[in-house]
Short mmCIF file of C-alpha atoms in Angstrom, two decimals:
data_model
loop_
_atom_site.label_atom_id
_atom_site.label_comp_id
_atom_site.label_asym_id
_atom_site.label_seq_id
_atom_site.Cartn_x
_atom_site.Cartn_y
_atom_site.Cartn_z
CA GLY A 22 3.89 -16.49 4.45
CA ALA A 23 4.26 -12.73 4.98
CA VAL A 24 0.87 -12.19 6.57
CA VAL A 25 -0.01 -8.93 8.27
CA SER A 26 -3.12 -8.56 10.39
CA GLN A 27 -4.91 -5.53 11.73
CA HIS A 28 -7.32 -5.25 14.59
CA PRO A 29 -10.01 -4.13 14.67
CA SER A 30 -11.16 -4.32 11.07
CA ARG A 31 -13.87 -1.79 11.73
CA VAL A 32 -14.50 0.63 14.57
CA ILE A 33 -17.10 3.28 15.24
CA CYS A 34 -16.48 5.74 18.04
CA LYS A 35 -17.78 8.97 19.44
CA SER A 36 -16.03 12.23 18.84
CA GLY A 37 -13.44 12.95 21.51
CA THR A 38 -12.59 9.35 22.29
CA SER A 39 -9.35 7.56 21.49
CA VAL A 40 -9.01 4.51 19.30
CA LYS A 41 -6.15 2.05 19.14
CA ILE A 42 -5.40 0.06 16.00
CA GLU A 43 -3.02 -2.89 16.08
CA CYS A 44 -0.83 -4.09 13.25
CA ARG A 45 0.83 -7.49 13.57
CA SER A 46 3.19 -9.41 11.37
CA LEU A 47 2.05 -12.98 11.93
CA ASP A 48 4.78 -15.08 10.44
CA PHE A 49 7.79 -12.81 10.17
CA GLN A 50 9.67 -10.18 12.08
CA ALA A 51 9.41 -6.59 11.03
CA THR A 52 11.79 -3.92 12.23
CA THR A 53 9.88 -1.37 10.22
CA MET A 54 6.18 -0.89 9.80
CA PHE A 55 4.41 1.84 7.90
CA TRP A 56 1.06 3.47 8.54
CA TYR A 57 -1.00 4.77 5.65
CA ARG A 58 -4.31 6.52 5.42
CA GLN A 59 -6.66 6.10 2.50
CA PHE A 60 -9.60 8.37 1.75
CA PRO A 61 -12.51 7.08 -0.34
CA LYS A 62 -11.49 6.45 -3.93
CA LYS A 63 -8.12 7.97 -3.20
CA SER A 64 -4.59 6.75 -2.99
CA LEU A 65 -2.70 5.81 0.12
CA MET A 66 -0.94 8.57 1.96
CA LEU A 67 1.97 7.69 4.18
CA MET A 68 1.44 8.92 7.72
CA ALA A 69 4.46 7.61 9.55
CA THR A 70 7.23 5.06 9.64
CA SER A 71 7.33 2.94 12.74
CA ASN A 72 10.65 1.54 13.87
CA GLU A 73 10.92 -1.11 16.53
CA GLY A 74 12.42 0.26 19.70
CA SER A 75 12.59 3.87 18.58
CA LYS A 76 10.39 6.84 17.89
CA ALA A 77 8.25 6.88 14.80
CA THR A 78 9.03 9.22 11.94
CA TYR A 79 6.03 11.26 10.89
CA GLU A 80 5.34 12.72 7.50
CA GLN A 81 4.89 16.44 7.10
CA GLY A 82 1.45 17.55 8.14
CA VAL A 83 0.74 14.54 10.35
CA GLU A 84 0.27 15.46 14.00
CA LYS A 85 2.36 13.13 16.09
CA ASP A 86 0.45 14.00 19.26
CA LYS A 87 -2.79 13.04 17.60
CA PHE A 88 -1.61 9.87 15.91
CA LEU A 89 0.47 8.08 18.50
CA ILE A 90 2.56 5.20 17.20
CA ASN A 91 4.22 2.55 19.29
CA HIS A 92 6.35 -0.27 17.91
CA ALA A 93 7.21 -2.25 21.00
CA SER A 94 8.16 -5.53 19.40
CA LEU A 95 9.27 -6.98 16.09
CA THR A 96 5.74 -8.14 15.34
CA LEU A 97 3.50 -5.39 16.68
CA SER A 98 2.92 -1.73 15.97
CA THR A 99 -0.01 0.27 17.26
CA LEU A 100 -1.60 3.48 16.04
CA THR A 101 -3.70 5.40 18.53
CA VAL A 102 -5.94 8.12 17.22
CA THR A 103 -6.37 10.44 20.18
CA SER A 104 -9.41 12.65 20.68
CA ALA A 105 -10.85 11.49 17.41
CA HIS A 106 -13.01 13.79 15.34
CA PRO A 107 -15.20 13.11 12.31
CA GLU A 108 -12.46 14.30 9.96
CA ASP A 109 -10.30 11.44 11.23
CA SER A 110 -12.74 8.97 9.73
CA SER A 111 -10.80 7.02 7.17
CA PHE A 112 -9.35 3.66 6.16
CA TYR A 113 -6.06 3.07 7.95
CA ILE A 114 -3.67 0.51 6.52
CA CYS A 115 -0.39 -0.72 7.90
CA SER A 116 2.41 -2.50 6.13
CA ALA A 117 5.49 -4.31 7.30
CA ARG A 118 8.86 -5.25 5.91
CA ASP A 119 10.19 -8.73 6.44
CA LEU A 120 13.48 -8.36 8.24
CA TYR A 121 15.06 -11.50 6.89
CA ARG A 122 13.76 -11.89 3.37
CA ALA A 123 12.91 -9.64 0.47
CA SER A 124 13.27 -6.59 2.65
CA ASP A 125 12.36 -4.34 -0.24
CA THR A 126 8.80 -5.65 -0.32
CA GLN A 127 6.12 -4.38 2.00
CA TYR A 128 3.22 -6.58 3.01
CA PHE A 129 -0.02 -4.88 3.84
CA GLY A 130 -2.63 -5.51 6.47
CA PRO A 131 -6.31 -5.71 5.57
CA GLY A 132 -7.01 -2.22 6.86
CA THR A 133 -9.13 -0.70 9.62
CA ARG A 134 -12.19 1.34 8.83
CA LEU A 135 -12.56 4.12 11.42
CA THR A 136 -15.80 6.05 11.64
CA VAL A 137 -16.00 8.90 14.13
CA LEU A 138 -19.49 10.10 14.90
CA ALA B 13 11.48 13.17 -4.31
CA GLN B 14 9.80 10.28 -6.03
CA SER B 15 6.34 10.14 -7.56
CA VAL B 16 4.11 7.92 -9.59
CA ALA B 17 1.45 8.79 -12.14
CA GLN B 18 -1.41 6.56 -13.15
CA PRO B 19 -3.06 8.49 -15.97
CA GLU B 20 -6.24 6.44 -16.12
CA ASP B 21 -8.90 6.54 -13.41
CA GLN B 22 -10.62 3.54 -14.92
CA VAL B 23 -9.84 0.86 -17.46
CA ASN B 24 -12.60 -1.23 -18.99
CA VAL B 25 -11.87 -4.47 -20.78
CA ALA B 26 -13.87 -7.48 -21.89
CA GLU B 27 -13.14 -10.84 -20.34
CA GLY B 28 -10.56 -12.74 -22.34
CA ASN B 29 -9.00 -9.64 -23.83
CA PRO B 30 -5.54 -8.39 -22.89
CA LEU B 31 -5.35 -5.60 -20.35
CA THR B 32 -2.87 -2.83 -19.65
CA VAL B 33 -2.81 -0.50 -16.68
CA LYS B 34 -0.40 2.35 -17.14
CA CYS B 35 2.14 3.75 -14.71
CA THR B 36 4.94 6.25 -15.10
CA TYR B 37 7.36 7.21 -12.40
CA SER B 38 9.81 9.87 -11.39
CA VAL B 39 12.69 9.14 -9.06
CA SER B 40 16.28 10.14 -8.65
CA GLY B 41 18.48 7.13 -8.95
CA ASN B 42 17.34 3.59 -9.56
CA PRO B 43 13.67 2.97 -8.86
CA TYR B 44 12.08 0.22 -6.84
CA LEU B 45 8.71 -0.30 -8.53
CA PHE B 46 5.71 -2.21 -7.30
CA TRP B 47 2.18 -3.11 -8.28
CA TYR B 48 -0.49 -3.83 -5.69
CA VAL B 49 -4.16 -4.74 -6.06
CA GLN B 50 -6.93 -3.78 -3.67
CA TYR B 51 -10.35 -5.35 -3.46
CA PRO B 52 -13.22 -3.40 -1.83
CA ASN B 53 -12.66 -2.70 1.87
CA ARG B 54 -9.51 -4.78 1.87
CA GLY B 55 -5.83 -4.11 2.23
CA LEU B 56 -3.36 -4.22 -0.60
CA GLN B 57 -2.09 -7.44 -2.10
CA PHE B 58 1.37 -7.53 -3.61
CA LEU B 59 1.41 -8.44 -7.30
CA LEU B 60 4.96 -7.91 -8.49
CA LYS B 61 8.02 -5.75 -8.24
CA TYR B 62 10.96 -4.55 -10.26
CA ILE B 63 14.23 -3.98 -8.48
CA THR B 64 16.85 -4.88 -11.01
CA GLY B 65 17.49 -7.37 -13.79
CA ASP B 66 15.11 -8.46 -16.51
CA ASN B 67 12.82 -5.67 -17.64
CA LEU B 68 9.84 -8.03 -17.89
CA VAL B 69 8.65 -9.01 -14.46
CA LYS B 70 6.15 -11.77 -13.87
CA GLY B 71 3.94 -11.73 -10.83
CA SER B 72 0.91 -13.23 -9.19
CA TYR B 73 -2.35 -14.24 -10.91
CA GLY B 74 -0.84 -14.10 -14.39
CA PHE B 75 0.10 -10.44 -14.25
CA GLU B 76 3.33 -9.06 -15.59
CA ALA B 77 4.89 -5.64 -15.95
CA GLU B 78 7.53 -4.19 -18.19
CA PHE B 79 10.08 -1.75 -16.88
CA ASN B 80 11.04 0.83 -19.49
CA LYS B 81 13.78 3.10 -18.29
CA SER B 82 13.78 5.45 -21.28
CA GLN B 83 10.06 6.06 -20.95
CA THR B 84 10.12 5.85 -17.14
CA SER B 85 7.17 3.51 -17.30
CA PHE B 86 6.14 0.35 -15.53
CA HIS B 87 2.87 -0.74 -17.14
CA LEU B 88 0.94 -3.68 -15.74
CA LYS B 89 -0.30 -6.25 -18.23
CA LYS B 90 -2.19 -9.48 -18.47
CA PRO B 91 -2.74 -11.45 -21.68
CA SER B 92 -6.29 -12.53 -20.89
CA ALA B 93 -8.44 -10.68 -18.36
CA LEU B 94 -10.81 -12.35 -15.93
CA VAL B 95 -13.92 -10.85 -14.35
CA SER B 96 -12.30 -11.56 -10.99
CA ASP B 97 -9.45 -9.20 -11.92
CA SER B 98 -11.83 -6.28 -11.41
CA ALA B 99 -10.30 -4.26 -8.59
CA LEU B 100 -8.29 -1.16 -7.80
CA TYR B 101 -4.67 -1.28 -8.90
CA PHE B 102 -1.90 0.80 -7.43
CA CYS B 103 1.55 1.45 -8.80
CA ALA B 104 4.15 2.48 -6.23
CA VAL B 105 7.76 3.59 -6.21
CA SER B 106 10.50 3.82 -3.66
CA ALA B 107 13.89 5.40 -4.13
CA LEU B 108 15.51 3.15 -1.58
CA SER B 109 15.10 -0.50 -0.73
CA GLY B 110 12.63 -1.07 2.05
CA TYR B 111 11.64 2.54 2.42
CA ALA B 112 8.11 3.89 2.38
CA LEU B 113 6.26 3.76 -0.87
CA ASN B 114 4.83 6.59 -2.92
CA PHE B 115 1.60 5.43 -4.48
CA GLY B 116 -0.16 6.47 -7.62
CA LYS B 117 -3.79 7.49 -7.34
CA GLY B 118 -4.96 4.07 -8.40
CA THR B 119 -6.69 2.74 -11.48
CA SER B 120 -10.00 0.96 -11.26
CA LEU B 121 -10.09 -2.04 -13.56
CA LEU B 122 -13.47 -3.33 -14.69
CA VAL B 123 -13.59 -6.59 -16.60
CA THR B 124 -16.96 -7.31 -18.13
CA PRO B 125 -18.21 -10.80 -19.06
#
């Protein structure tokens, strides 16, 4: 149980294009999902907290117009990197909290490797 | 604000020997502490957590961690390391249940045969 998936696992795009990353909780409902960014050999940095049915809360320094987050259902949150540039290349990881059990534990997706050329 | 420190970038241990990966934390109030493991190009896998109760927490794959309030530490341990334990380990803290996690920088564990 408590499986989180991400799609795609890897994406390469041209500079200036937009990329959408999906995060799904497969076997549980998640009112809250989190989006993290991880640079090579670095820790995870929280980008935003995604709440089902409401606007996401962004961390300081994260451009909300560049990293669009939508959490339309209890099992799906999407992160859209708009007008991507090479500096946006990174490993993006989402996590989700199980609404009904062990709500203090976050379960992480496998990550999405974004490369912007 | 809460934070986590993992003082070691890398820990090397021979297979069969005990291992310890260190973590200290800073948080106002009671901490929610977690350990996750990450294999190359993969997401994070939950190992164990401390919320309240017994200071010694047992988790997945034979790992355990001891919460020490006076030393504000939450070190990860395993009595006998396996080569397959080689991975990147993250300690994380949250000040509130279910809220976003603050991660340490990670410690790379290398277990040699």
